[in-house]
Coordinates of C-alpha atoms and ligand atoms in Angstrom, one line a residue:
M1 CA 109.1 116.6 117.3
P2 CA 110.9 117.8 114.2
V3 CA 108.8 118.2 111.1
R4 CA 109.1 115.5 108.5
A5 CA 107.5 115.9 105.1
L6 CA 107.4 112.2 104.2
W7 CA 108.5 108.8 105.4
W8 CA 108.3 105.1 104.5
D9 CA 105.6 103.3 106.4
R10 CA 105.0 99.6 106.1
G11 CA 105.0 99.3 102.3
A12 CA 103.6 102.8 101.6
L13 CA 105.0 106.3 101.1
A14 CA 103.5 108.5 103.9
L15 CA 103.1 112.2 103.0
L16 CA 102.1 115.1 105.2
D17 CA 99.5 116.7 103.0
Q18 CA 100.9 120.2 102.6
R19 CA 97.7 121.6 101.0
E20 CA 96.0 121.2 104.4
L21 CA 98.6 122.9 106.6
P22 CA 98.5 124.8 108.9
G23 CA 94.8 124.0 109.6
R24 CA 94.9 120.2 109.6
T25 CA 97.5 117.5 109.9
V26 CA 96.5 114.9 107.3
V27 CA 98.8 112.0 106.3
R28 CA 98.3 110.4 102.9
R29 CA 99.6 106.8 102.4
L30 CA 100.5 106.1 98.8
R31 CA 101.1 102.6 97.4
S32 CA 101.7 103.1 93.7
A33 CA 103.9 105.2 91.4
A34 CA 100.7 106.7 89.9
Q35 CA 99.5 107.9 93.3
V36 CA 102.9 109.5 93.9
A37 CA 102.9 111.2 90.5
D38 CA 99.4 112.6 91.3
A39 CA 100.5 113.8 94.7
I40 CA 103.6 115.6 93.2
R41 CA 101.4 117.3 90.5
R42 CA 98.8 118.4 93.0
M43 CA 101.5 119.6 95.5
V44 CA 100.5 117.3 98.3
V45 CA 104.3 117.2 98.5
R46 CA 106.3 120.1 97.2
G47 CA 109.7 121.7 97.4
A48 CA 112.5 120.6 95.2
P49 CA 114.4 118.2 97.5
A50 CA 111.2 116.7 98.8
I51 CA 109.7 115.9 95.4
G52 CA 113.1 114.4 94.5
V53 CA 112.7 112.0 97.5
A54 CA 109.1 111.4 96.6
G55 CA 110.1 110.6 93.1
A56 CA 112.7 108.1 94.4
Y57 CA 110.1 106.3 96.5
G58 CA 107.7 106.4 93.5
M59 CA 110.3 104.4 91.6
A60 CA 110.5 102.0 94.5
L61 CA 106.7 101.6 94.5
A62 CA 106.8 101.0 90.7
A63 CA 109.2 98.1 91.2
R64 CA 106.7 96.5 93.6
S65 CA 103.4 97.2 92.1
G66 CA 104.0 98.4 88.5
P67 CA 104.7 99.7 86.0
K68 CA 107.6 97.2 86.5
D69 CA 109.5 99.0 83.7
P70 CA 112.0 101.5 85.0
A71 CA 111.8 103.7 81.9
R72 CA 108.0 103.9 82.0
A73 CA 107.9 104.6 85.8
A74 CA 110.5 107.4 85.3
E75 CA 108.5 108.9 82.5
L76 CA 105.3 108.9 84.7
L77 CA 107.0 110.5 87.7
G78 CA 109.1 112.9 85.6
S79 CA 106.1 114.3 83.7
T80 CA 104.7 115.9 86.9
R81 CA 106.7 119.1 87.5
P82 CA 109.4 120.3 85.1
T83 CA 111.4 122.9 87.0
A84 CA 113.0 121.3 90.0
V85 CA 116.0 119.2 88.9
D86 CA 116.0 117.3 92.1
L87 CA 112.9 115.4 90.9
F88 CA 114.9 113.9 88.0
V89 CA 118.0 113.3 90.2
G90 CA 115.9 111.3 92.7
I91 CA 114.2 109.3 90.0
D92 CA 117.5 108.5 88.3
A93 CA 119.2 107.5 91.5
V94 CA 116.7 104.7 91.9
R95 CA 116.4 103.9 88.2
S96 CA 120.1 103.2 87.9
A97 CA 120.1 101.1 91.1
W98 CA 117.1 99.1 89.8
A99 CA 118.9 98.6 86.4
A100 CA 122.0 97.3 88.2
G101 CA 119.8 94.7 90.0
E102 CA 119.9 96.4 93.4
D103 CA 116.9 96.8 95.7
P104 CA 115.0 100.0 94.5
L105 CA 113.6 100.5 98.0
E106 CA 117.1 100.5 99.5
A107 CA 118.2 103.0 96.9
A108 CA 115.3 105.3 97.7
H109 CA 116.2 105.1 101.4
R110 CA 119.8 106.0 100.6
Y111 CA 118.7 108.9 98.5
R112 CA 116.5 110.2 101.3
E113 CA 119.4 109.9 103.7
R114 CA 121.7 111.8 101.4
V115 CA 119.2 114.7 101.1
V116 CA 118.6 114.9 104.8
E117 CA 122.3 114.8 105.6
Q118 CA 123.1 117.5 103.0
C119 CA 120.4 119.8 104.4
H120 CA 121.8 119.3 107.9
R121 CA 125.2 120.4 106.7
I122 CA 123.7 123.4 104.9
G123 CA 122.5 124.6 108.3
T124 CA 125.9 124.5 109.9
A125 CA 127.6 126.0 106.8
G126 CA 125.1 128.9 106.5
A127 CA 124.5 129.8 110.2
P128 CA 127.6 132.1 110.5
L129 CA 126.3 134.2 107.6
L130 CA 123.3 135.1 109.7
A131 CA 125.0 135.3 113.1
R132 CA 124.9 139.1 113.1
A133 CA 121.8 139.7 111.0
H134 CA 118.7 141.1 112.7
G135 CA 116.1 140.9 110.0
V136 CA 116.2 138.0 107.5
L137 CA 113.8 137.8 104.6
T138 CA 112.8 134.5 103.0
H139 CA 110.5 133.6 100.2
C140 CA 108.2 130.5 99.7
N141 CA 108.9 127.5 101.9
A142 CA 112.4 126.2 101.9
G143 CA 112.1 124.4 105.3
A144 CA 111.7 120.8 106.4
L145 CA 108.5 120.5 104.5
A146 CA 110.3 121.2 101.3
T147 CA 113.2 118.9 101.9
V148 CA 112.1 116.0 104.2
E149 CA 113.9 117.4 107.2
W150 CA 115.8 120.6 108.2
G151 CA 115.3 122.7 105.1
T152 CA 117.6 124.6 102.9
A153 CA 117.0 128.4 103.6
L154 CA 115.5 127.6 106.9
A155 CA 118.3 125.3 108.1
P156 CA 120.8 128.1 108.7
I157 CA 118.1 130.2 110.3
R158 CA 117.3 127.3 112.7
V159 CA 121.0 126.7 113.6
A160 CA 121.7 130.5 114.0
H161 CA 118.6 130.8 116.2
D162 CA 119.7 127.7 118.3
R163 CA 123.1 129.3 118.8
G164 CA 121.5 132.5 120.2
A165 CA 121.4 134.8 117.2
E166 CA 118.6 137.4 117.7
L167 CA 117.0 136.8 114.3
F168 CA 113.6 138.1 113.2
V169 CA 112.3 136.4 110.0
F170 CA 110.3 138.3 107.5
V171 CA 108.2 135.7 105.7
D172 CA 106.9 136.6 102.2
E173 CA 103.3 135.2 102.0
T174 CA 104.2 133.9 98.5
R175 CA 101.1 134.2 96.3
P176 CA 99.4 132.4 94.8
L177 CA 99.6 129.2 96.9
L178 CA 100.9 131.0 100.1
Q179 CA 103.7 128.6 100.9
G180 CA 105.2 131.4 103.1
A181 CA 102.1 132.3 105.1
R182 CA 101.0 128.7 105.5
L183 CA 104.1 126.5 105.7
T184 CA 107.1 128.6 106.6
A185 CA 105.2 130.5 109.3
W186 CA 104.0 127.1 110.6
E187 CA 107.5 125.7 110.8
L188 CA 108.8 128.9 112.5
A189 CA 105.9 129.1 114.9
R190 CA 106.4 125.5 116.0
E191 CA 110.0 126.3 116.9
R192 CA 109.3 129.7 118.4
I193 CA 111.5 131.6 116.0
P194 CA 110.3 135.2 115.9
H195 CA 108.8 136.1 112.6
A196 CA 106.1 138.1 110.8
V197 CA 104.3 137.2 107.6
I198 CA 104.3 140.0 105.1
A199 CA 102.5 140.6 101.9
D200 CA 104.8 139.9 98.9
N201 CA 104.5 143.5 98.0
A202 CA 106.0 144.6 101.3
A203 CA 109.4 143.0 100.9
G204 CA 110.8 146.0 99.0
H205 CA 109.8 148.4 101.7
Y206 CA 111.6 146.4 104.4
L207 CA 114.7 146.0 102.2
R208 CA 114.9 149.7 101.5
T209 CA 114.2 150.9 105.1
G210 CA 117.0 148.7 106.5
A211 CA 114.7 146.3 108.5
V212 CA 116.1 143.4 106.5
D213 CA 119.8 142.9 106.4
A214 CA 120.0 139.5 104.8
V215 CA 117.9 137.5 102.3
I216 CA 118.0 133.7 102.1
V217 CA 116.0 131.5 99.8
G218 CA 116.1 128.0 98.4
A219 CA 116.3 127.0 94.7
D220 CA 114.7 124.5 92.3
R221 CA 117.5 124.4 89.8
I222 CA 120.9 126.1 89.7
A223 CA 122.8 126.3 86.4
R224 CA 126.6 126.1 86.2
N225 CA 127.0 129.8 85.9
G226 CA 124.9 130.4 89.1
D227 CA 121.6 131.5 87.4
F228 CA 118.9 129.8 89.4
A229 CA 115.1 129.1 89.3
N230 CA 113.0 129.5 92.5
K231 CA 109.5 130.3 93.4
I232 CA 107.9 133.1 91.4
G233 CA 108.8 136.5 93.0
T234 CA 112.4 135.5 93.9
Y235 CA 113.8 137.5 91.0
E236 CA 112.2 140.7 92.2
K237 CA 113.5 140.2 95.8
A238 CA 117.0 139.6 94.4
V239 CA 117.0 142.8 92.4
V240 CA 115.7 144.9 95.3
A241 CA 118.2 143.4 97.7
H242 CA 121.0 144.2 95.2
E243 CA 119.8 147.8 94.8
N244 CA 119.9 148.2 98.6
R245 CA 123.2 146.3 99.1
V246 CA 121.6 143.6 101.2
P247 CA 123.3 140.2 100.8
F248 CA 121.3 137.6 99.0
Y249 CA 122.0 133.9 99.8
V250 CA 120.8 130.8 98.0
A251 CA 120.9 127.6 100.0
A252 CA 120.7 124.2 98.2
P253 CA 121.9 120.6 98.4
W254 CA 124.1 119.3 95.5
T255 CA 121.0 117.6 94.0
T256 CA 119.7 121.0 93.0
F257 CA 122.7 121.9 90.9
D258 CA 122.2 121.1 87.3
R259 CA 125.7 120.6 85.9
Q260 CA 124.3 119.9 82.4
R261 CA 122.9 123.5 82.1
S262 CA 125.3 126.3 81.4
S263 CA 122.9 129.1 82.2
G264 CA 119.4 129.8 83.4
A265 CA 118.2 130.7 79.9
T266 CA 116.9 127.2 79.2
I267 CA 115.5 126.2 82.6
P268 CA 111.9 125.0 82.1
V269 CA 109.4 127.2 84.0
E270 CA 106.3 125.4 85.1
E271 CA 103.0 127.2 84.2
R272 CA 100.2 126.1 86.5
S273 CA 96.5 126.5 86.3
G274 CA 95.2 130.1 86.3
D275 CA 92.6 129.1 88.9
E276 CA 95.4 129.3 91.5
V277 CA 95.6 133.0 90.9
L278 CA 91.9 133.7 90.2
E279 CA 90.7 131.9 93.4
L280 CA 91.7 132.1 97.0
A281 CA 90.8 129.1 99.3
G282 CA 88.3 127.9 96.7
R283 CA 86.6 131.3 96.4
R284 CA 86.7 133.2 93.0
L285 CA 88.3 136.7 93.3
A286 CA 88.4 137.9 89.8
P287 CA 85.4 138.6 87.4
P288 CA 84.2 135.4 85.6
A289 CA 85.4 136.8 82.2
S290 CA 89.0 137.3 83.5
R291 CA 91.9 134.9 82.7
A292 CA 95.1 134.5 84.6
R293 CA 98.8 133.7 83.9
N294 CA 100.5 131.6 86.5
P295 CA 104.3 130.9 86.1
A296 CA 105.2 129.0 89.2
F297 CA 108.9 129.9 89.1
D298 CA 111.3 132.6 87.8
V299 CA 115.0 132.6 87.0
T300 CA 117.3 135.0 88.8
P301 CA 120.7 135.9 87.1
A302 CA 123.8 134.9 89.1
K303 CA 124.9 138.5 89.4
Y304 CA 122.3 139.1 92.1
V305 CA 123.6 136.1 94.2
T306 CA 126.0 137.0 97.0
A307 CA 126.8 133.3 97.7
F308 CA 125.4 129.8 97.5
V309 CA 125.2 127.9 100.8
T310 CA 126.0 124.3 100.0
P311 CA 126.5 121.3 102.2
D312 CA 130.3 121.9 101.8
G313 CA 130.4 125.5 102.6
V314 CA 129.8 128.9 101.1
V315 CA 130.5 129.2 97.3
R316 CA 130.6 132.5 95.4
P317 CA 128.9 132.4 92.0
R318 CA 132.2 133.0 90.2
E319 CA 133.7 129.8 91.9
L320 CA 130.7 127.6 91.2
A321 CA 131.6 126.1 87.8
T322 CA 135.0 125.0 89.2
R323 CA 133.5 123.6 92.4
L324 CA 131.0 121.6 90.3
R325 CA 133.8 120.2 88.1
R326 CA 135.7 119.1 91.1
R327 CA 132.8 117.5 92.9
T328 CA 131.2 114.1 91.9
P329 CA 127.5 114.5 90.9
G330 CA 124.8 114.4 93.7
Ligands
MRU401 O1 106.0 125.2 94.0 P1 106.8 124.7 95.2 O2 106.1 125.0 96.4 O3 107.2 123.3 95.0 O4 108.1 125.6 95.1 C1 109.1 125.4 96.0 C2 110.2 126.4 96.0 O5 110.2 127.3 95.1 C3 111.3 126.3 97.0 O6 111.8 127.6 97.3 C4 112.4 125.5 96.4 O7 111.9 124.2 96.0 C5 113.5 125.3 97.4 S1 113.0 124.2 98.7 C6 114.2 123.8 99.6

């Protein structure tokens, strides 16, 4: 069975609780926008495209059970996580349908379909880039769990693997919440794609010694000039890949491109609770007197990106602004 992060189930939004994976498969059924907002904030559902779809269904739930005011519902859902632009795109897709008198639930279904279909096309567009790679590094989880189905960075890996490429995936564990070790490894293991989880600190070693010959990651927000935000640690991997002349690809649906933003300088970076750094699986690691800093994302300048893998093909950073002008939003 393919992995699905969320689905609509008899009047409720069903979410696979990603905090419990890989140990337990727990499904949460949410019936209100407030519950969806809470689930996004607590990262029951996570990953930019997936929280966009959850936000869209949150709006549809608001239309049924309140707040029956589109602006208030959008404010509630949009106040959860600031960095991924997809969240706001998903909320707005349903808000405008609702304002136009259309069925908000139908609009949420359409938004989900659009994201799934775009991620599918990312797989086909990106697979040729990996056809001759042996070691591929990825960071965080940009798989089906982060996008509803298929994934962004994992979609080309899946398609290349299915076509017979002999890929080995290096999976950054991705501290502090371990999306790589827990979620990416879970997805790859289910599909028997050869991989190893590595400590975040080991990526530079494998890039320098030639074991990794391509890097592919997802994104949470991509500015018009190609600067992009992604999980904390992405910037370091991009710099080290550049230093070692290893191609660095960023895979994303059009919902992740923020055409209002000219560069990465003003992308909001979410700061999460220091407890996520100070504790591991509920156990305190650091001395009681220590505090932590916990930016959840960083911004990587476009000069480190070899190419973006979009649903409509591979786009070089210098071509991006023109492509975005030509394409209708979403
Ligand atoms: O904090 P998270 O787990 O929501 O962060 C997710 C990421 O940074 C992903 O790499 C990004 O959303 C791309 S997912 C297709």
